Structure formats: structure tokens, C-alpha cells
PDB file of C-alpha atoms and ligand atoms in Angstrom:
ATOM      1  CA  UNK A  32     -98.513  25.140 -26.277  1.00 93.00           C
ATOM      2  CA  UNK A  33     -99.164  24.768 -22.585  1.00 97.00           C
ATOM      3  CA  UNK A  34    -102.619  22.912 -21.307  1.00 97.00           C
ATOM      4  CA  UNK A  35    -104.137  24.853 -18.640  1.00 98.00           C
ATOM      5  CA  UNK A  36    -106.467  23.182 -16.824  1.00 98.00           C
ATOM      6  CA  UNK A  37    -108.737  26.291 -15.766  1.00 98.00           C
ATOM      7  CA  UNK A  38    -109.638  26.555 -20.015  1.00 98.00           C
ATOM      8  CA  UNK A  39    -110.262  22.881 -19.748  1.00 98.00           C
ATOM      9  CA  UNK A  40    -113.048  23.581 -17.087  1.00 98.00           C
ATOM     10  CA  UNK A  41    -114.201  26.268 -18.351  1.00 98.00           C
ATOM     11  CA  UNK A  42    -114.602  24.575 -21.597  1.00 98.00           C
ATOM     12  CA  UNK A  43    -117.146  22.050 -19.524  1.00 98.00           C
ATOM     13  CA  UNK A  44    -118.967  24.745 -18.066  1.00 98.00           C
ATOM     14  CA  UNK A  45    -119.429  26.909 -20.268  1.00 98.00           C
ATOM     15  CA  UNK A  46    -120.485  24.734 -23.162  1.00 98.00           C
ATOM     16  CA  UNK A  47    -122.544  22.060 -20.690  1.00 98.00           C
ATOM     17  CA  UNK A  48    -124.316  25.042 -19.234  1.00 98.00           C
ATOM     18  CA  UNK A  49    -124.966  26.520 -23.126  1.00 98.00           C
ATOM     19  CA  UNK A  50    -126.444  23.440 -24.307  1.00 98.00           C
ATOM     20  CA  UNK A  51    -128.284  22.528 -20.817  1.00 98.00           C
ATOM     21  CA  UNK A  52    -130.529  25.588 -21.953  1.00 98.00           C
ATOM     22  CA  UNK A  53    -130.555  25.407 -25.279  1.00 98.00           C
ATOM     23  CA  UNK A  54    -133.019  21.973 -24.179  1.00 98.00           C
ATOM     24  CA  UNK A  55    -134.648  23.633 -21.490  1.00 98.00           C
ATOM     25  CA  UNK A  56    -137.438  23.482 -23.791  1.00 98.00           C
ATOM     26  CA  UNK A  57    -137.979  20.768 -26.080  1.00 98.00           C
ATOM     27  CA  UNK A  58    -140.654  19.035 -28.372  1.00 98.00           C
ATOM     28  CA  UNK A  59    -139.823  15.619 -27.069  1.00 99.00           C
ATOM     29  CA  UNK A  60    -138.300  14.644 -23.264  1.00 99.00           C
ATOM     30  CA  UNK A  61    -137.535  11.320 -23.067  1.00 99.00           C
ATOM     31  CA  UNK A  62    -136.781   9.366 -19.105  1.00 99.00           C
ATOM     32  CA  UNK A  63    -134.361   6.831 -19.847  1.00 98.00           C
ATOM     33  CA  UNK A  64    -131.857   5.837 -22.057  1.00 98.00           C
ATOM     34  CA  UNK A  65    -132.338   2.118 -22.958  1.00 98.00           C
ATOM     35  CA  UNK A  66    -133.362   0.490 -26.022  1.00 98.00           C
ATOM     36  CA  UNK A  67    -136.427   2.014 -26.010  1.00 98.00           C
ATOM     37  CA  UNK A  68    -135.482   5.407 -25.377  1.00 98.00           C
ATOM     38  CA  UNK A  69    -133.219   6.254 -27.857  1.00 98.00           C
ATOM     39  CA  UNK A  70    -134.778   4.195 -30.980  1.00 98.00           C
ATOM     40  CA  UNK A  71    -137.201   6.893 -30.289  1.00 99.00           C
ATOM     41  CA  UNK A  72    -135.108   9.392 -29.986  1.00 98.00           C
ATOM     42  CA  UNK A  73    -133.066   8.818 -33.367  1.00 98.00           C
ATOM     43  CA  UNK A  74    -136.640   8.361 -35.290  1.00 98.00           C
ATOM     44  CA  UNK A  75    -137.617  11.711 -33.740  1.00 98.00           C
ATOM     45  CA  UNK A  76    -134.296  13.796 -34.195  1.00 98.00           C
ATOM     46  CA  UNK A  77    -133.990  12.799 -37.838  1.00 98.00           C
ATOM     47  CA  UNK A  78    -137.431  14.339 -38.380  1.00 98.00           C
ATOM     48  CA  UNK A  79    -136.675  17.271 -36.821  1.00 98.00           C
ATOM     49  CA  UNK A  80    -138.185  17.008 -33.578  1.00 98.00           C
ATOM     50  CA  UNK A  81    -136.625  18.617 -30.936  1.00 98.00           C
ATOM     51  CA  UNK A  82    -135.349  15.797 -28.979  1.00 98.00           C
ATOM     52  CA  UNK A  83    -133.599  15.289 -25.423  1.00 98.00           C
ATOM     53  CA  UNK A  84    -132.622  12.144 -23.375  1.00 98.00           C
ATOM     54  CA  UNK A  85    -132.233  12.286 -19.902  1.00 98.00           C
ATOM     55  CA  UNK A  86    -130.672   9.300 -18.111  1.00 98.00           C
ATOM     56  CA  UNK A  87    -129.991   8.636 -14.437  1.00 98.00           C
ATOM     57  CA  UNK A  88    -126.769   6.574 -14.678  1.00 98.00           C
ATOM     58  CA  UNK A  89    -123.692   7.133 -15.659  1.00 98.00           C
ATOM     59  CA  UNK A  90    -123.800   4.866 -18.870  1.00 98.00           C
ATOM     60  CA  UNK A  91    -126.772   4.753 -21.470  1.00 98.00           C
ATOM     61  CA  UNK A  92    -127.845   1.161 -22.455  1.00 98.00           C
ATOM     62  CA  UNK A  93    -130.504   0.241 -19.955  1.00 98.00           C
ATOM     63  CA  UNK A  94    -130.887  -3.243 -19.592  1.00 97.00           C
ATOM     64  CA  UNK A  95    -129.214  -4.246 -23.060  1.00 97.00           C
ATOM     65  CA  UNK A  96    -125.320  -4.250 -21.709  1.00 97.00           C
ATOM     66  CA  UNK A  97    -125.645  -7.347 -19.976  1.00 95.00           C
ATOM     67  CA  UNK A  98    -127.962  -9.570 -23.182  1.00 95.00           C
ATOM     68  CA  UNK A  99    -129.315 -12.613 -21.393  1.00 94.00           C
ATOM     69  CA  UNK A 100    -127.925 -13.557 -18.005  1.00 95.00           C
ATOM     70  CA  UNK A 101    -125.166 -11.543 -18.659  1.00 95.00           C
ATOM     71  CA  UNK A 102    -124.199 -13.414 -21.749  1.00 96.00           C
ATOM     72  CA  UNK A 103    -123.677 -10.460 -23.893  1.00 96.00           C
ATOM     73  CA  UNK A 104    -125.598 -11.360 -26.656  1.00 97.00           C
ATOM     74  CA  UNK A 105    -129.260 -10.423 -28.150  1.00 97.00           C
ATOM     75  CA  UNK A 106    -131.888 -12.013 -29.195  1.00 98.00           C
ATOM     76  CA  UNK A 107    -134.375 -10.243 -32.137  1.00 98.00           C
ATOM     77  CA  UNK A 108    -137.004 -11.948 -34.443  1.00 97.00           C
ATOM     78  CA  UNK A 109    -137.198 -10.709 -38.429  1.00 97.00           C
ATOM     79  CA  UNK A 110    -138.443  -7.176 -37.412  1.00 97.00           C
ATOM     80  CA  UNK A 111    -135.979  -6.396 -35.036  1.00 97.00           C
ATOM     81  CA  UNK A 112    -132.878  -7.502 -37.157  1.00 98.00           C
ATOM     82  CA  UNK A 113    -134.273  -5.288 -40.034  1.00 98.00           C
ATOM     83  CA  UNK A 114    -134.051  -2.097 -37.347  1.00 98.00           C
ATOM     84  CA  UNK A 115    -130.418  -3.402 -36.112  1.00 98.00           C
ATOM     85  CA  UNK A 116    -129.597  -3.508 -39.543  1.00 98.00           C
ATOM     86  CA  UNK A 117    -130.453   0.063 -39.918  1.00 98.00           C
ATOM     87  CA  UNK A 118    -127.911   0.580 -37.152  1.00 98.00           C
ATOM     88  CA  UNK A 119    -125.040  -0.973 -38.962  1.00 98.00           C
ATOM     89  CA  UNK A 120    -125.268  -3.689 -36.171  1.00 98.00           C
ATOM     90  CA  UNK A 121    -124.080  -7.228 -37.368  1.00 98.00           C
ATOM     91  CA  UNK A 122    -126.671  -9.973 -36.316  1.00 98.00           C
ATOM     92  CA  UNK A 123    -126.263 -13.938 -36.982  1.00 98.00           C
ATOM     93  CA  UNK A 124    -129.837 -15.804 -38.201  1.00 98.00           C
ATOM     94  CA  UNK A 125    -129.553 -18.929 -35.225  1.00 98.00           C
ATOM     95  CA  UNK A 126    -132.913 -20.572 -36.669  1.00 98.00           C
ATOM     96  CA  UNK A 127    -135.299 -19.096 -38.954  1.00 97.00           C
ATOM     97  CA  UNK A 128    -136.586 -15.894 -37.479  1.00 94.00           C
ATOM     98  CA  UNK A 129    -134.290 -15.921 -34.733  1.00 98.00           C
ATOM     99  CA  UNK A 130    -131.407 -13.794 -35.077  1.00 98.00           C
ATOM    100  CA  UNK A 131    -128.615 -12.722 -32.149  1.00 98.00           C
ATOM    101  CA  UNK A 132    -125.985  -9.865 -32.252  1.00 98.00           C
ATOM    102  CA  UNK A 133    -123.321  -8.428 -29.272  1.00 98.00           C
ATOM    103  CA  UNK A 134    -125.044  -6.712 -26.819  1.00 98.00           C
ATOM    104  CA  UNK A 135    -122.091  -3.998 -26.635  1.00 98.00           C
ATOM    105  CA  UNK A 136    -122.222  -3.567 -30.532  1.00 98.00           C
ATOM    106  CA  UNK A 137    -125.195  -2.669 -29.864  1.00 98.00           C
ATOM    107  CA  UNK A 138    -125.746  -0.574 -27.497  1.00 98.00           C
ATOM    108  CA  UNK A 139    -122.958   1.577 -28.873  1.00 98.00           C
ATOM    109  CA  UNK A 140    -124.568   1.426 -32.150  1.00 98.00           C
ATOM    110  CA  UNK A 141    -128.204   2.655 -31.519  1.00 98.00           C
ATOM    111  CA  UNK A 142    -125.756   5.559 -28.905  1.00 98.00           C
ATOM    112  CA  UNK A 143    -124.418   6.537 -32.229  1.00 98.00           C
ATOM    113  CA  UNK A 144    -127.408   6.753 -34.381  1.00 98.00           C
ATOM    114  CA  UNK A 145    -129.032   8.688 -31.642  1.00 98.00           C
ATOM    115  CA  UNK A 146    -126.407  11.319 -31.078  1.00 98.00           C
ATOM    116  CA  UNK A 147    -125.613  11.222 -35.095  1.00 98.00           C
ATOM    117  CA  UNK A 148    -129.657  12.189 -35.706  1.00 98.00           C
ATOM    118  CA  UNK A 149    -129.099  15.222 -33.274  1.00 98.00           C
ATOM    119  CA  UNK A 150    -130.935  13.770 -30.523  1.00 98.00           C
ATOM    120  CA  UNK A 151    -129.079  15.236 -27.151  1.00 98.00           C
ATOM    121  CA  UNK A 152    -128.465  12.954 -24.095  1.00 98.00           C
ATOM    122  CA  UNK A 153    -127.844  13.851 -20.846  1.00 98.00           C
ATOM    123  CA  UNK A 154    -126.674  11.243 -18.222  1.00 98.00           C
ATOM    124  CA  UNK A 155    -126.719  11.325 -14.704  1.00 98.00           C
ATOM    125  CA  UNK A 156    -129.642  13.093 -14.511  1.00 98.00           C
ATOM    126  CA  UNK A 157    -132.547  11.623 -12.941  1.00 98.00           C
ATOM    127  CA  UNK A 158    -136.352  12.352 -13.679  1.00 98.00           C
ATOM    128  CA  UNK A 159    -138.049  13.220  -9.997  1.00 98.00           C
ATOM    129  CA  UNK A 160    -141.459  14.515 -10.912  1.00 98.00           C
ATOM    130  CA  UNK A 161    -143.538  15.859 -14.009  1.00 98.00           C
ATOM    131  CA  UNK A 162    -144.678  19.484 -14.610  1.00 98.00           C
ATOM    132  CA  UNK A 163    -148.353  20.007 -14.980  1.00 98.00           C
ATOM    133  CA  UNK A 164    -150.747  22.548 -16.333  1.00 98.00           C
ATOM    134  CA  UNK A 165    -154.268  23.301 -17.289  1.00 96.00           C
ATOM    135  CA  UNK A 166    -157.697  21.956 -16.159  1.00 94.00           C
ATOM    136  CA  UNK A 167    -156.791  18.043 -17.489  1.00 94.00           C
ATOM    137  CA  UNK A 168    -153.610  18.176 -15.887  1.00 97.00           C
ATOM    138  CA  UNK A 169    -151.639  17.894 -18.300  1.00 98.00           C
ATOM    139  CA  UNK A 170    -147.691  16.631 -18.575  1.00 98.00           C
ATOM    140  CA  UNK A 171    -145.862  19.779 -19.784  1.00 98.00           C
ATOM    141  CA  UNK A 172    -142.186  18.801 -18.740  1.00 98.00           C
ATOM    142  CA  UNK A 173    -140.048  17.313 -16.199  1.00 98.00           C
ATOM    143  CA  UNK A 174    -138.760  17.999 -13.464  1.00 98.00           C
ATOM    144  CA  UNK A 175    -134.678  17.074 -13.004  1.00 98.00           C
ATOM    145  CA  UNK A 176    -131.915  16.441 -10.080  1.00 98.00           C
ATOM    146  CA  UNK A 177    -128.540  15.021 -10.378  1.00 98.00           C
ATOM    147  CA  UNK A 178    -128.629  11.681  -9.885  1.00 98.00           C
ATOM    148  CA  UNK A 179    -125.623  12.352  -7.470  1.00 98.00           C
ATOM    149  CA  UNK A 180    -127.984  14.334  -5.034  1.00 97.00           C
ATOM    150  CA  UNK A 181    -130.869  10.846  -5.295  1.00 95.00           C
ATOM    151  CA  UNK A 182    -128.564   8.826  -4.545  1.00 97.00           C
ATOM    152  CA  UNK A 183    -126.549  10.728  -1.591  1.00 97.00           C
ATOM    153  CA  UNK A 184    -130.443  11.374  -0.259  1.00 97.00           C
ATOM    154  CA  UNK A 185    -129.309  15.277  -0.070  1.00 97.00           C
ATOM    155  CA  UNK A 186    -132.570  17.425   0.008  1.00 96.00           C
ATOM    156  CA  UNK A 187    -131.330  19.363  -3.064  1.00 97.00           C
ATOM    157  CA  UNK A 188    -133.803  21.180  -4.855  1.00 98.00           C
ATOM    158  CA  UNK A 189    -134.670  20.392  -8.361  1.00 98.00           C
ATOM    159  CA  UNK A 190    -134.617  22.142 -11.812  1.00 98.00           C
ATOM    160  CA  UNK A 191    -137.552  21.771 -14.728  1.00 98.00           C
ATOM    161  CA  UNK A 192    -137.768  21.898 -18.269  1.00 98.00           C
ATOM    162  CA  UNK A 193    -140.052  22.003 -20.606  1.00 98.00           C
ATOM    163  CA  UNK A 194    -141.714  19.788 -23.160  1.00 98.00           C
ATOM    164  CA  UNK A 195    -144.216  19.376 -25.436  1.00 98.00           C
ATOM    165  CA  UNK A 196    -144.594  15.628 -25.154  1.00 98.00           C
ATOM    166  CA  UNK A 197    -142.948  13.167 -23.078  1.00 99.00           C
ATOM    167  CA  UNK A 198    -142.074   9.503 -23.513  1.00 99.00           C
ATOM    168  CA  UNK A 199    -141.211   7.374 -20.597  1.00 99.00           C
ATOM    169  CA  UNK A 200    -139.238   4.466 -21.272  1.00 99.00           C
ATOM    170  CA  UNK A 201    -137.684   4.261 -17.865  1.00 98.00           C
ATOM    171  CA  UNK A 202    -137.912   0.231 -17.781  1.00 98.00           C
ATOM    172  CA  UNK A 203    -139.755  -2.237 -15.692  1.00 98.00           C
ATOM    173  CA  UNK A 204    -140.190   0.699 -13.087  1.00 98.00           C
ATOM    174  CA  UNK A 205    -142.453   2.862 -15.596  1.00 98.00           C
ATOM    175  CA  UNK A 206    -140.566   6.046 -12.690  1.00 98.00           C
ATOM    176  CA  UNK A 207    -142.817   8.841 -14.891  1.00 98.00           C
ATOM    177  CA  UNK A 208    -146.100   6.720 -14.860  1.00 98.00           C
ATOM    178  CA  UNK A 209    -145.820   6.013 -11.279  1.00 98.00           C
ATOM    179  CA  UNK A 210    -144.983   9.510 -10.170  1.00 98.00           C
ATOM    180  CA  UNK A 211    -148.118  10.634 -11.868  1.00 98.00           C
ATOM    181  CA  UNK A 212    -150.255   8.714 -10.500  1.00 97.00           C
ATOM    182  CA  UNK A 213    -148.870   9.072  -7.119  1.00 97.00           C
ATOM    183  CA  UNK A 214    -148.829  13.063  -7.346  1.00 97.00           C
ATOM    184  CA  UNK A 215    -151.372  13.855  -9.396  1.00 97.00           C
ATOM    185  CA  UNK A 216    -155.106  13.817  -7.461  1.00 94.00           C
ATOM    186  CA  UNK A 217    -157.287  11.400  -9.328  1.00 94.00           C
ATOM    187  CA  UNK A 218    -155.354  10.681 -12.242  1.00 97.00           C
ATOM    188  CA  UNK A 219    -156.696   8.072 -14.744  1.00 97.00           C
ATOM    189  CA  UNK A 220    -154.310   6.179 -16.944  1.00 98.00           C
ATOM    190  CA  UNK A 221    -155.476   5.183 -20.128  1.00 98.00           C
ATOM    191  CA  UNK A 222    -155.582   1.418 -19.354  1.00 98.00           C
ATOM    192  CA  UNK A 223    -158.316  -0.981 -18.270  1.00 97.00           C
ATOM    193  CA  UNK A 224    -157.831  -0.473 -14.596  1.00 97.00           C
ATOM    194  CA  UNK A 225    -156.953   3.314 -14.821  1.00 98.00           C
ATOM    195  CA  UNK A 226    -154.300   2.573 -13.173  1.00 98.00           C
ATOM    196  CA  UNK A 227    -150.716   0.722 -13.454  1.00 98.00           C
ATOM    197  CA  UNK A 228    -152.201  -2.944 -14.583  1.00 98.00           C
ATOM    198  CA  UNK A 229    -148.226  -4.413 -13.924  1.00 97.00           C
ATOM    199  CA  UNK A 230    -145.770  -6.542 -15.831  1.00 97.00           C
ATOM    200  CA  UNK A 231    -147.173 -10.208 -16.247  1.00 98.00           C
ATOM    201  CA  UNK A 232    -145.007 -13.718 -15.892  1.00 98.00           C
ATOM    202  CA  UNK A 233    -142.472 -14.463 -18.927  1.00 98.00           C
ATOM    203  CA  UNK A 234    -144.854 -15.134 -22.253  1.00 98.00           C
ATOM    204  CA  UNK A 235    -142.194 -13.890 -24.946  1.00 97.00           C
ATOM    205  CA  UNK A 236    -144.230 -14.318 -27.825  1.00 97.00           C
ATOM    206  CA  UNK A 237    -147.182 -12.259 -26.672  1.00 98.00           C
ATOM    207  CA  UNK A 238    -145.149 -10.159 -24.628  1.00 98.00           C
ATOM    208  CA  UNK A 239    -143.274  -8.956 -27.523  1.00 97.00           C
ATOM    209  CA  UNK A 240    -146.668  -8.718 -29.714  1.00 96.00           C
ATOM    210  CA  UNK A 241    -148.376  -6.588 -27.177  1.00 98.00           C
ATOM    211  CA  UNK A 242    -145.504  -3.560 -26.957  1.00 97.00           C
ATOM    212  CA  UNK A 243    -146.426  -2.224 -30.294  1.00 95.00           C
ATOM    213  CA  UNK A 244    -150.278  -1.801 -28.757  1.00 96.00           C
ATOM    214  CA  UNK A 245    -148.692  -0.696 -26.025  1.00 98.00           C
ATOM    215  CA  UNK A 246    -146.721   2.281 -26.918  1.00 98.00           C
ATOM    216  CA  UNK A 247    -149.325   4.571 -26.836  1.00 98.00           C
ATOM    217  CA  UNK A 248    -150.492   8.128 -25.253  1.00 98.00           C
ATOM    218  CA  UNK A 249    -151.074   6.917 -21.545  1.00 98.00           C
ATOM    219  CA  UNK A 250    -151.759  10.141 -20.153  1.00 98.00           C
ATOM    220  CA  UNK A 251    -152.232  13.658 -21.440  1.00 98.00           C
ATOM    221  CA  UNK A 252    -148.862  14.613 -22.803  1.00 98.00           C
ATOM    222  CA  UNK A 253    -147.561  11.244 -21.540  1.00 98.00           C
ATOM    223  CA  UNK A 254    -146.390   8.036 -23.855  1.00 99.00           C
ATOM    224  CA  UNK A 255    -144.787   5.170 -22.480  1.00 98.00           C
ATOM    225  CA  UNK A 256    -142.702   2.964 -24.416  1.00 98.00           C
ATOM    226  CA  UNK A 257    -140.506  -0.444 -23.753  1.00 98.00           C
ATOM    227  CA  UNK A 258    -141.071  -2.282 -20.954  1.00 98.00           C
ATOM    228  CA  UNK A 259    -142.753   0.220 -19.217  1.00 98.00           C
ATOM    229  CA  UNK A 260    -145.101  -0.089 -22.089  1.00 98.00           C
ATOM    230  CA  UNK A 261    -145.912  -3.568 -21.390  1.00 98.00           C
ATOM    231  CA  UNK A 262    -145.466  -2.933 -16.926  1.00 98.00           C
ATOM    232  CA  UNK A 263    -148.283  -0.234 -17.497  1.00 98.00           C
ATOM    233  CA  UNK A 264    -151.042  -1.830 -19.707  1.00 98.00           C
ATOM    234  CA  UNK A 265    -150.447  -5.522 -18.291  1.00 98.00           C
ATOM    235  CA  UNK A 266    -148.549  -7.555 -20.725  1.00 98.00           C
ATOM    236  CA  UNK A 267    -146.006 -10.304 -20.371  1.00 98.00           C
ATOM    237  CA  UNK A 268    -141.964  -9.745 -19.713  1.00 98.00           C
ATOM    238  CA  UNK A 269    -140.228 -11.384 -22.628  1.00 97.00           C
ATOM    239  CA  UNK A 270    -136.783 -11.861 -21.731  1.00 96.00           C
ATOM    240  CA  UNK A 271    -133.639 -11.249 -23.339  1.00 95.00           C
ATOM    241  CA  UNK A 272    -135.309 -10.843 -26.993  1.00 97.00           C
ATOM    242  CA  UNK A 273    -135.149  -7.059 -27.977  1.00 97.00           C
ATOM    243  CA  UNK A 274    -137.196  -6.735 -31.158  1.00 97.00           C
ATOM    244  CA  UNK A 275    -140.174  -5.282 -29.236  1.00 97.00           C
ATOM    245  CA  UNK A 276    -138.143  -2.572 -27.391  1.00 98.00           C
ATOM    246  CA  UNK A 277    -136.875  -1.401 -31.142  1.00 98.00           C
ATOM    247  CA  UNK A 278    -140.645  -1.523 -32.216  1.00 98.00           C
ATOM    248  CA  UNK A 279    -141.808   0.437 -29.518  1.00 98.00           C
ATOM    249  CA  UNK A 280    -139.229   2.915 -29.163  1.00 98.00           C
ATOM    250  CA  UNK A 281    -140.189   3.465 -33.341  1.00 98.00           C
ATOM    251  CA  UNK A 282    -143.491   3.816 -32.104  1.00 98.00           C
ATOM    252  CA  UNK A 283    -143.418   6.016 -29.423  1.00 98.00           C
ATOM    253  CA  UNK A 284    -141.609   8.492 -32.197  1.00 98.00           C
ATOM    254  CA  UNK A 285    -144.717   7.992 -34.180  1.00 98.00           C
ATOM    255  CA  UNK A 286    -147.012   8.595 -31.638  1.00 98.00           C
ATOM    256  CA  UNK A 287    -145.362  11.572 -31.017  1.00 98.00           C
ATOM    257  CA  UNK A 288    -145.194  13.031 -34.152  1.00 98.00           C
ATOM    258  CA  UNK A 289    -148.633  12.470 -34.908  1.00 98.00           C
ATOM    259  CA  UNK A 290    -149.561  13.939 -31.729  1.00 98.00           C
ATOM    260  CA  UNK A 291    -147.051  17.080 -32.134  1.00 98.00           C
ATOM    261  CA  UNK A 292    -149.023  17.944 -36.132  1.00 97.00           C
ATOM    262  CA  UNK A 293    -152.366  17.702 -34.318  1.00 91.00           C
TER     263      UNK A 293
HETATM  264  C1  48H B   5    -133.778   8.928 -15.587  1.00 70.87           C
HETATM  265  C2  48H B   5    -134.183   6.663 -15.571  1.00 70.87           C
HETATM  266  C3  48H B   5    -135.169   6.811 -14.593  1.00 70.87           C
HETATM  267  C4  48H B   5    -135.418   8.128 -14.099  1.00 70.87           C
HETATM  268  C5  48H B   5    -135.036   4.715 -15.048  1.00 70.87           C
HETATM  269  O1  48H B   5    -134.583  -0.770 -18.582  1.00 70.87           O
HETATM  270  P1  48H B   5    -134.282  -0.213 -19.917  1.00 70.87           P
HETATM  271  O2  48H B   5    -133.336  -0.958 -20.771  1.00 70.87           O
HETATM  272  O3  48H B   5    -135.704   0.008 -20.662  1.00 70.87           O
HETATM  273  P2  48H B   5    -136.227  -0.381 -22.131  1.00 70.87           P
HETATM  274  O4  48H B   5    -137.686  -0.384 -22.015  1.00 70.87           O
HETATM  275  O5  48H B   5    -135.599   0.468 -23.151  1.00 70.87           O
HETATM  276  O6  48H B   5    -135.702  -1.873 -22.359  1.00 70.87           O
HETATM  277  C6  48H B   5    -136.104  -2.882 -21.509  1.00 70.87           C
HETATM  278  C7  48H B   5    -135.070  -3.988 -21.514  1.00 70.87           C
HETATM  279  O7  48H B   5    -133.804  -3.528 -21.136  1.00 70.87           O
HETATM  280  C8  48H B   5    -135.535  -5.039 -20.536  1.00 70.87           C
HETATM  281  O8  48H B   5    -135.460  -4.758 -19.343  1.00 70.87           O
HETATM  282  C9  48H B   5    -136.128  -6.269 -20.984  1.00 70.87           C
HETATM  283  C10 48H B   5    -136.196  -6.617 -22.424  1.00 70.87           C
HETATM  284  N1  48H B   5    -136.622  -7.047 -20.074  1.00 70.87           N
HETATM  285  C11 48H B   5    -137.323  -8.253 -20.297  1.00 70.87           C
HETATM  286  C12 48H B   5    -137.457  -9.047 -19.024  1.00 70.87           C
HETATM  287  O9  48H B   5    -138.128 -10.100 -19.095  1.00 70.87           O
HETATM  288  O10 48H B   5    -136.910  -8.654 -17.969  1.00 70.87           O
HETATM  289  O11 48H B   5    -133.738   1.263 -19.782  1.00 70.87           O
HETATM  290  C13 48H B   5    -134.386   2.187 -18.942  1.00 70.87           C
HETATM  291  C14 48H B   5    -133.408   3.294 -18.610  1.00 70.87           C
HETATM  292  C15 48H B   5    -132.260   2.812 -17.696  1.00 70.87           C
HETATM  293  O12 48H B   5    -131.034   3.189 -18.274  1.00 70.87           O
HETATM  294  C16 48H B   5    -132.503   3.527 -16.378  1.00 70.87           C
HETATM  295  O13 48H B   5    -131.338   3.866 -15.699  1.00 70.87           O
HETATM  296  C17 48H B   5    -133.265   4.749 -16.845  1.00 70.87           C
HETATM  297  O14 48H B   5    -134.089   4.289 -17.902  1.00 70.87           O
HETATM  298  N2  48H B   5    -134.129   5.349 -15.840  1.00 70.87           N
HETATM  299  N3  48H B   5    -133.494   7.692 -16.074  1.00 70.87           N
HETATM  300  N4  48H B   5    -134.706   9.151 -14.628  1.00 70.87           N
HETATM  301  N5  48H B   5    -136.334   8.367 -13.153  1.00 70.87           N
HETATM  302  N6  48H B   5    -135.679   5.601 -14.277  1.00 70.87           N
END
């Protein structure tokens, strides 16, 4: 048989364009797709939560790709090997209670385990602004361009969906934090300045303590997890060890499942 490349487009379209609003509406949006970000959103697909990824580049990963220095290899302590484990992901013990595995491996891994738990991904799509309603304001989706049309700086406008929770674990930047408290008159995070406290200096060890206490419900309809996590409440960078990103992004599921039955 022939190819024709018009039912190869069309096959794109179409099906893109099906599934694009088939998560118009969601339990669970999720800004970035780093470590972080899609622990979560394997721990919430598997328990049937709705569940929808939306990254601005063109490769998921985050800041995992490139390990330490851009020695492609991780660093995780006890906890964090037990959660690559349940990726399949080979890890080495180095001392006791430090363990290293390829960062490629696994990145591609916890890709897998995310897609295989039916969470849906979309790259190249940035998050712009949030979607409010109702007298507190709260975060009931997100609003979406291409990341094409950011970075060209076209003034395209943008498309929303909607969602019943959303997690940002958009990195050092905390993008979904800021933009609310940029846009949003008078809003109050929940942390001890009411504001973005900021990342502290390197401290690993408490760093990596502090994201589980992080990863919490920052504002209404708003968790942040990973390093935005520990950007937003004030808590040390860590580095190239991982286990707390795996932790959080767990925990941010959690959160939002225990928020979703309530
Ligand atoms: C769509 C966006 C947007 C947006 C950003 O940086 P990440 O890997 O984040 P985490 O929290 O999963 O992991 C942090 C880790 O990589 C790290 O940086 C560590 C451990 N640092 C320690 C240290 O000392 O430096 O992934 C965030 C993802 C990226 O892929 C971004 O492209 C994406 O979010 N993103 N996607 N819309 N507005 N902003």
C-alpha cells in the first residue's frame, strides 16, 4: 500500500485535537514535567485521578537529564532508591544510604510509568496564567499557549482548561506561584511571609528534609511540589540528590487526593 502523507496529518490532527479536549477538563493539571511532576502524576493516574501534564519544552525531564554538572548520574538516599526501584530503574549503593543511577534511565523510566498509569502529557505547551473563580479566588485551571508563540514573543492569544486542583512543579521558578501572586489582588500564600519566602543556599540534608513539609496546598486549589516546593516556603537547594523531588511529587498526589474526597 501507498503512504499518503495527507492521512498521516490528518492522523495528528484529528487524534491531537480529540484528546486535547478530552483534558480540557481534568481533576489534576500539573505545570511541568520534571521529577516532580510526573511522580505525581503516575501516583495520581493509577488511582484514577484524572491527570494531565503540561510541559513547555520540547523534552520532559526537567532538570534530571543532565544529573550533577552534567555528569549524567543521580544521587538518592534509602527513600528515593525504594521509589526508583518502583520504576524498574537500576541504582548502585556508593556508601551506605547513598545510592546513584543514570540520569537518562531515569528520566525515561518515571516517562514510562507516567504515561503507562494513564497520566497524559503534553509538551510544548507553556502555562501563562491561572483561571480563577469565586469570592477566595480560587485556582480553577490554567490558562495555555504554545510555547512556540512565548518564545517568538507573538501576541497570540491563549486557550484554558479546566481543573479541579493544580500542582505546580515548574522548578526553581515556582512560574504558577509567581503568576498568582503577581495577578491576583492581595493574594496570600500559605507561608510565613505570605508571600514567595525564596530558595535558600545549598544545605542538602535539610533541603531534602524540608520538601516533604513542603508539598503542601499553597493556595486555594494550588499545591506546589519539587523545588518550587522548597523556592516557595524558604528551604535550602540540595543539589544533584533527587530523593526529595520523588517524595514530593508522591506527596503532592496525596495532597491531592485527600483534597479531591473532601
Ligand atoms: C510549562 C514549565 C513552566 C511553565 C517550567 O526543574 P524541574 O526538574 O523541577 P522538579 O521540581 O521536578 O525537579 C527539580 C530538579 O530538577 C532540580 O532542579 C534540583 C534537584 N535542583 C537542586 C539545585 O540545587 O539546583 O522541572 C520543571 C519543569 C521543566 O521541565 C520546565 O521546562 C517546566 O517544568 N516548566 N512547563 N509551563 N510555565 N515552567
Amino acid at each position: 500500500m501507498k503512504l499518503d502523507e495527507v492521512v498521516i496529518t490528518k492522523a495528528i490532527i484529528e487524534n491531537f485535537t480529540k484528546l486535547f479536549v478530552e483534558y480540557t477538563d481534568v481533576d489534576v493539571a500539573i505545570a511541568g514535567a520534571g521529577p516532580a511532576g510526573m511522580v505525581a502524576a503516575k501516583e495520581l493516574a493509577e488511582n484514577n485521578v484524572k491527570t494531565v501534564i503540561f510541559e513547555r519544552k520540547l523534552s520532559v525531564g526537567g532538570g534530571m537529564w543532565g544529573g550533577g554538572a552534567m555528569f549524567p548520574l543521580i544521587v538518592v538516599q534509602k527513600e528515593g532508591k525504594e521509589i526508583l526501584e518502583e520504576y524498574n530503574i537500576k541504582t548502585e549503593q556508593y556508601v551506605p544510604n547513598y545510592y546513584y543511577a543514570n540520569s537518562v534511565e531515569s528520566v525515561a523510566k518515571i516517562t514510562s510509568g507516567a504515561c503507562d498509569a494513564g497520566a497524559k502529557i503534553f509538551n510544548l505547551i507553556s502555562v501563562e496564567d491561572v483561571m480563577i473563580r469565586g469570592e477566595d479566588k480560587r485556582i480553577t485551571g490554567l490558562v495555555l499557549n504554545w510555547s512556540a508563540v512565548e518564545l517568538a514573543k507573538l501576541h497570540v492569544d491563549p486557550i484554558t482548561i479546566r481543573a479541579k486542583l493544580v500542582i505546580d512543579a515548574t522548578g526553581h521558578a515556582a512560574e504558577v506561584c509567581n503568576v498568582v501572586l503577581n495577578k491576583i489582588p492581595g493574594a496570600q500564600l500559605k507561608t510565613k511571609t505570605g508571600k514567595i519566602v525564596g530558595e535558600l543556599p545549598m544545605w542538602a540534608d535539610i533541603g531534602e528534609k524540608a520538601l516533604v513539609e513542603n508539598t503542601v496546598e499553597v493556595y486555594p486549589g494550588l499545591i506546589v511540589a519539587g523545588m518550587a516546593a522548597n523556592a516557595v516556603l524558604g528551604s535550602p537547594r540540595m543539589g544533584p540528590i533527587f530523593g526529595g523531588m520523588l517524595i514530593s511529587g508522591k506527596q503532592a498526589a496525596k495532597v491531592a487526593m485527600d483534597l479531591l474526597k473532601s
